[in-house]
Amino acid sequence: MADSRPRIAVFVSGGGSNLQSLIDATRAGVLHAEIALVVSNLRKAYGLQRAKDAGIDRFVYKVKKYASPEEASAALQEQLREHGIEYIALAGYLKLLPAEVVATFRNKITNIHPALLPKFGGKGMYGHHVHEAVLAAGEKESGVTIHLVDEIYDNGQILDQVKVPVEAEDTPESLASRVLKQEHRLYPRVLQKLIKGEYSVD
Ligand code: GRF
C-alpha cells in the first residue's frame, strides 16, 4: 500500500538532536509523517549523518555554489518538489529560507527556538547566544517556542511554548540542556497537531 503520510523536509545546521527526536517520533507513531528529506547548509553537520543512518535522502544546500540566489532557490525548490514535500521543519537551521519557498509553503513551515519568543529572538540569537542573553537579563524562566516561519527571523505565529525554570547556578550549557530536553518532547507533538489542522492559523 502506498505511504500516504505527509512528507516533511527537516533543515539542520548542526548536531540534529531535534531531527533525531522527529525521526524517533515517526517510528514510535507519535508523529504520523515521513521525514523524506534532510537539508543542510553545512556538509559537516552531524544532522546529515543522522539522516544517512536513518536512510533519509540528504541535500546540501549551499547558495554560493550557484551562479545566483535565484538559481540556488530553484535548485532547492526542485529538491522539495521531487521529494513531494508538504511541510518543512527547521531544526537548528541558521539560514533564512528563500522567499519563494516561504511563499509556497506558507503556514507549513515551523521553527524551534530555545527561548520564550518574542523575547530573545531575531538575527544572531541562536545557540549559546540565546541562553547567555537569558542569563544576563536575570530571567527567572526560559523555555521553548515553536512558531510558523515567515520572511523575518523568529517572527511568525507562535504555535506552542513550554517553560522551564532558570536556576541560580545555571550556566548557558546547563540551561541549554534543560531547554533541549523539552524541545525534543514538544517538536514532534506540535508537528503532529499542525498536520492534523489543530491550530487556528492566522
Ligand atoms: C536547538 O536548541 C534549537 O532550538 C535551535 O538550535 C538548536 C539545535 O539543536 N534552533 P540540534 O541541532 O537539534 O541538536
Short mmCIF file of C-alpha atoms and ligand atoms in Angstrom, two decimals:
data_model
loop_
_atom_site.label_atom_id
_atom_site.label_comp_id
_atom_site.label_asym_id
_atom_site.label_seq_id
_atom_site.Cartn_x
_atom_site.Cartn_y
_atom_site.Cartn_z
CA MET A 1 0.00 0.00 0.00
CA ALA A 2 1.34 3.45 -0.87
CA ASP A 3 2.53 5.53 2.08
CA SER A 4 0.04 8.37 2.42
CA ARG A 5 1.68 10.07 5.39
CA PRO A 6 2.57 13.73 4.81
CA ARG A 7 6.17 14.22 3.78
CA ILE A 8 8.36 16.53 5.81
CA ALA A 9 11.74 18.09 5.00
CA VAL A 10 13.85 18.86 8.06
CA PHE A 11 16.51 21.59 7.78
CA VAL A 12 19.57 21.45 10.06
CA SER A 13 22.88 23.24 10.50
CA GLY A 14 24.24 21.37 13.48
CA GLY A 15 24.03 18.29 15.65
CA GLY A 16 20.49 17.48 14.73
CA SER A 17 19.24 16.18 18.07
CA ASN A 18 15.84 17.66 17.23
CA LEU A 19 15.95 15.90 13.87
CA GLN A 20 16.64 12.69 15.77
CA SER A 21 13.66 13.27 18.06
CA LEU A 22 11.47 13.74 14.98
CA ILE A 23 12.81 10.57 13.36
CA ASP A 24 12.21 8.66 16.59
CA ALA A 25 8.69 10.09 16.86
CA THR A 26 7.80 8.92 13.35
CA ARG A 27 8.97 5.45 14.33
CA ALA A 28 7.12 5.50 17.62
CA GLY A 29 3.91 6.62 15.93
CA VAL A 30 3.82 9.93 17.84
CA LEU A 31 4.29 11.80 14.58
CA HIS A 32 2.33 10.35 11.67
CA ALA A 33 4.54 11.68 8.89
CA GLU A 34 7.51 10.65 6.84
CA ILE A 35 10.75 12.58 7.02
CA ALA A 36 11.55 12.37 3.34
CA LEU A 37 14.47 14.80 3.08
CA VAL A 38 17.06 16.43 5.31
CA VAL A 39 18.62 19.66 4.07
CA SER A 40 21.73 21.31 5.48
CA ASN A 41 23.79 24.33 4.52
CA LEU A 42 26.81 22.59 6.07
CA ARG A 43 28.21 19.38 4.66
CA LYS A 44 29.73 18.55 8.05
CA ALA A 45 26.55 18.96 10.09
CA TYR A 46 26.12 15.84 12.19
CA GLY A 47 22.43 16.01 11.39
CA LEU A 48 23.30 14.78 7.89
CA GLN A 49 24.93 11.70 9.38
CA ARG A 50 21.81 11.05 11.43
CA ALA A 51 19.78 11.28 8.23
CA LYS A 52 22.12 8.86 6.48
CA ASP A 53 21.88 6.40 9.38
CA ALA A 54 18.09 6.59 9.16
CA GLY A 55 18.11 6.06 5.38
CA ILE A 56 16.73 9.53 4.64
CA ASP A 57 17.69 11.44 1.48
CA ARG A 58 20.02 14.39 2.06
CA PHE A 59 20.61 17.64 0.23
CA VAL A 60 23.48 20.03 0.95
CA TYR A 61 22.20 23.48 0.08
CA LYS A 62 24.96 26.00 -0.39
CA VAL A 63 23.71 29.18 -2.01
CA LYS A 64 27.23 30.21 -3.05
CA LYS A 65 27.61 27.09 -5.18
CA TYR A 66 25.14 28.56 -7.67
CA ALA A 67 25.52 31.40 -10.15
CA SER A 68 22.82 33.44 -8.42
CA PRO A 69 20.50 33.29 -5.39
CA GLU A 70 17.64 32.68 -7.84
CA GLU A 71 19.34 29.58 -9.23
CA ALA A 72 20.06 28.36 -5.73
CA SER A 73 16.46 28.81 -4.72
CA ALA A 74 15.28 26.99 -7.86
CA ALA A 75 17.55 24.03 -7.06
CA LEU A 76 16.19 23.84 -3.53
CA GLN A 77 12.62 24.05 -4.76
CA GLU A 78 13.29 21.26 -7.22
CA GLN A 79 14.54 19.02 -4.41
CA LEU A 80 11.45 19.77 -2.34
CA ARG A 81 9.21 19.06 -5.31
CA GLU A 82 10.98 15.84 -6.27
CA HIS A 83 10.57 14.57 -2.72
CA GLY A 84 6.91 15.50 -2.59
CA ILE A 85 7.48 17.70 0.45
CA GLU A 86 4.42 19.22 2.12
CA TYR A 87 5.88 20.53 5.38
CA ILE A 88 9.23 21.99 6.35
CA ALA A 89 10.58 21.77 9.90
CA LEU A 90 13.57 23.94 10.71
CA ALA A 91 15.59 22.31 13.46
CA GLY A 92 18.68 24.33 14.28
CA TYR A 93 18.88 25.76 10.76
CA LEU A 94 20.82 29.01 10.82
CA LYS A 95 19.91 30.50 7.45
CA LEU A 96 16.83 32.25 6.13
CA LEU A 97 14.80 30.27 3.60
CA PRO A 98 14.39 31.76 0.11
CA ALA A 99 11.28 33.95 -0.07
CA GLU A 100 9.79 31.72 -2.80
CA VAL A 101 9.95 28.70 -0.50
CA VAL A 102 8.34 30.62 2.35
CA ALA A 103 5.57 31.71 -0.02
CA THR A 104 4.99 28.21 -1.44
CA PHE A 105 4.86 26.56 1.98
CA ARG A 106 3.10 29.35 3.86
CA ASN A 107 1.80 28.15 7.25
CA LYS A 108 3.51 24.82 6.68
CA ILE A 109 7.00 25.78 7.85
CA THR A 110 7.89 25.60 11.52
CA ASN A 111 10.93 26.63 13.52
CA ILE A 112 12.03 25.70 17.02
CA HIS A 113 13.63 28.37 19.16
CA PRO A 114 15.27 27.74 22.54
CA ALA A 115 13.67 30.65 24.44
CA LEU A 116 10.30 32.25 25.05
CA LEU A 117 9.73 34.38 21.97
CA PRO A 118 9.16 37.26 21.35
CA LYS A 119 11.93 37.75 23.89
CA PHE A 120 15.46 36.67 22.94
CA GLY A 121 14.81 36.19 19.23
CA GLY A 122 15.92 37.73 15.96
CA LYS A 123 19.07 37.67 13.88
CA GLY A 124 22.14 36.48 15.77
CA MET A 125 20.02 34.97 18.55
CA TYR A 126 20.85 31.31 18.21
CA GLY A 127 22.56 28.55 20.17
CA HIS A 128 24.52 29.67 23.23
CA HIS A 129 23.87 33.36 22.42
CA VAL A 130 20.25 32.87 23.40
CA HIS A 131 20.99 31.22 26.74
CA GLU A 132 23.72 33.75 27.57
CA ALA A 133 21.27 36.58 26.92
CA VAL A 134 18.58 34.95 29.08
CA LEU A 135 21.03 34.57 31.98
CA ALA A 136 22.44 38.09 31.53
CA ALA A 137 18.91 39.50 31.70
CA GLY A 138 18.32 37.72 35.01
CA GLU A 139 15.23 35.91 33.73
CA LYS A 140 13.53 33.53 36.14
CA GLU A 141 12.27 31.31 33.34
CA SER A 142 13.10 30.38 29.80
CA GLY A 143 11.73 27.69 27.52
CA VAL A 144 10.94 26.54 24.02
CA THR A 145 8.95 28.23 21.29
CA ILE A 146 7.70 26.61 18.12
CA HIS A 147 6.39 29.04 15.57
CA LEU A 148 5.41 29.34 11.94
CA VAL A 149 8.07 30.79 9.68
CA ASP A 150 7.66 33.94 7.64
CA GLU A 151 10.21 36.18 5.93
CA ILE A 152 11.61 37.56 9.20
CA TYR A 153 13.76 35.69 11.75
CA ASP A 154 11.75 34.31 14.68
CA ASN A 155 8.70 36.37 13.75
CA GLY A 156 5.85 34.06 12.65
CA GLN A 157 2.79 32.99 14.62
CA ILE A 158 3.63 31.12 17.82
CA LEU A 159 2.11 27.63 17.84
CA ASP A 160 3.27 26.41 21.22
CA GLN A 161 5.60 27.18 24.11
CA VAL A 162 6.87 25.28 27.13
CA LYS A 163 8.53 27.00 30.08
CA VAL A 164 11.49 25.80 32.11
CA PRO A 165 12.87 27.42 35.27
CA VAL A 166 16.18 29.25 35.26
CA GLU A 167 18.20 28.17 38.29
CA ALA A 168 20.53 30.49 40.21
CA GLU A 169 23.58 28.35 39.42
CA ASP A 170 22.75 27.91 35.71
CA THR A 171 25.41 28.24 33.03
CA PRO A 172 24.45 28.65 29.37
CA GLU A 173 25.18 24.92 28.99
CA SER A 174 23.01 23.73 31.88
CA LEU A 175 20.15 25.95 30.76
CA ALA A 176 20.54 24.79 27.15
CA SER A 177 20.34 21.17 28.19
CA ARG A 178 17.18 21.73 30.29
CA VAL A 179 15.57 23.54 27.36
CA LEU A 180 16.72 20.96 24.81
CA LYS A 181 15.01 18.14 26.73
CA GLN A 182 11.72 19.98 26.33
CA GLU A 183 12.45 20.72 22.67
CA HIS A 184 12.69 17.01 21.96
CA ARG A 185 9.31 16.40 23.60
CA LEU A 186 7.49 19.34 22.11
CA TYR A 187 8.50 19.43 18.45
CA PRO A 188 7.02 16.08 17.33
CA ARG A 189 3.77 16.87 19.12
CA VAL A 190 3.43 20.31 17.57
CA LEU A 191 4.10 18.96 14.08
CA GLN A 192 1.51 16.28 14.59
CA LYS A 193 -1.08 18.89 15.64
CA LEU A 194 -0.18 21.13 12.70
CA ILE A 195 -0.60 18.25 10.26
CA LYS A 196 -3.94 17.41 11.85
CA GLY A 197 -5.07 21.02 11.38
CA GLU A 198 -5.46 21.52 15.11
CA TYR A 199 -4.02 25.06 15.20
CA SER A 200 -6.01 28.01 14.02
CA VAL A 201 -3.56 29.72 11.76
CA ASP A 202 -3.88 33.50 11.20
C1 GRF B 1 18.14 23.89 19.37
O1 GRF B 1 18.35 24.47 20.63
C2 GRF B 1 17.09 24.67 18.60
O2 GRF B 1 16.11 25.22 19.41
C3 GRF B 1 17.89 25.77 18.00
O3 GRF B 1 19.12 25.17 17.65
C4 GRF B 1 19.37 24.03 18.48
C5 GRF B 1 19.55 22.87 17.57
O4 GRF B 1 19.94 21.72 18.24
N1 GRF B 1 17.17 26.38 16.91
P1 GRF B 1 20.02 20.35 17.46
O5 GRF B 1 20.88 20.57 16.22
O6 GRF B 1 18.62 19.95 17.12
O7 GRF B 1 20.67 19.40 18.42
#
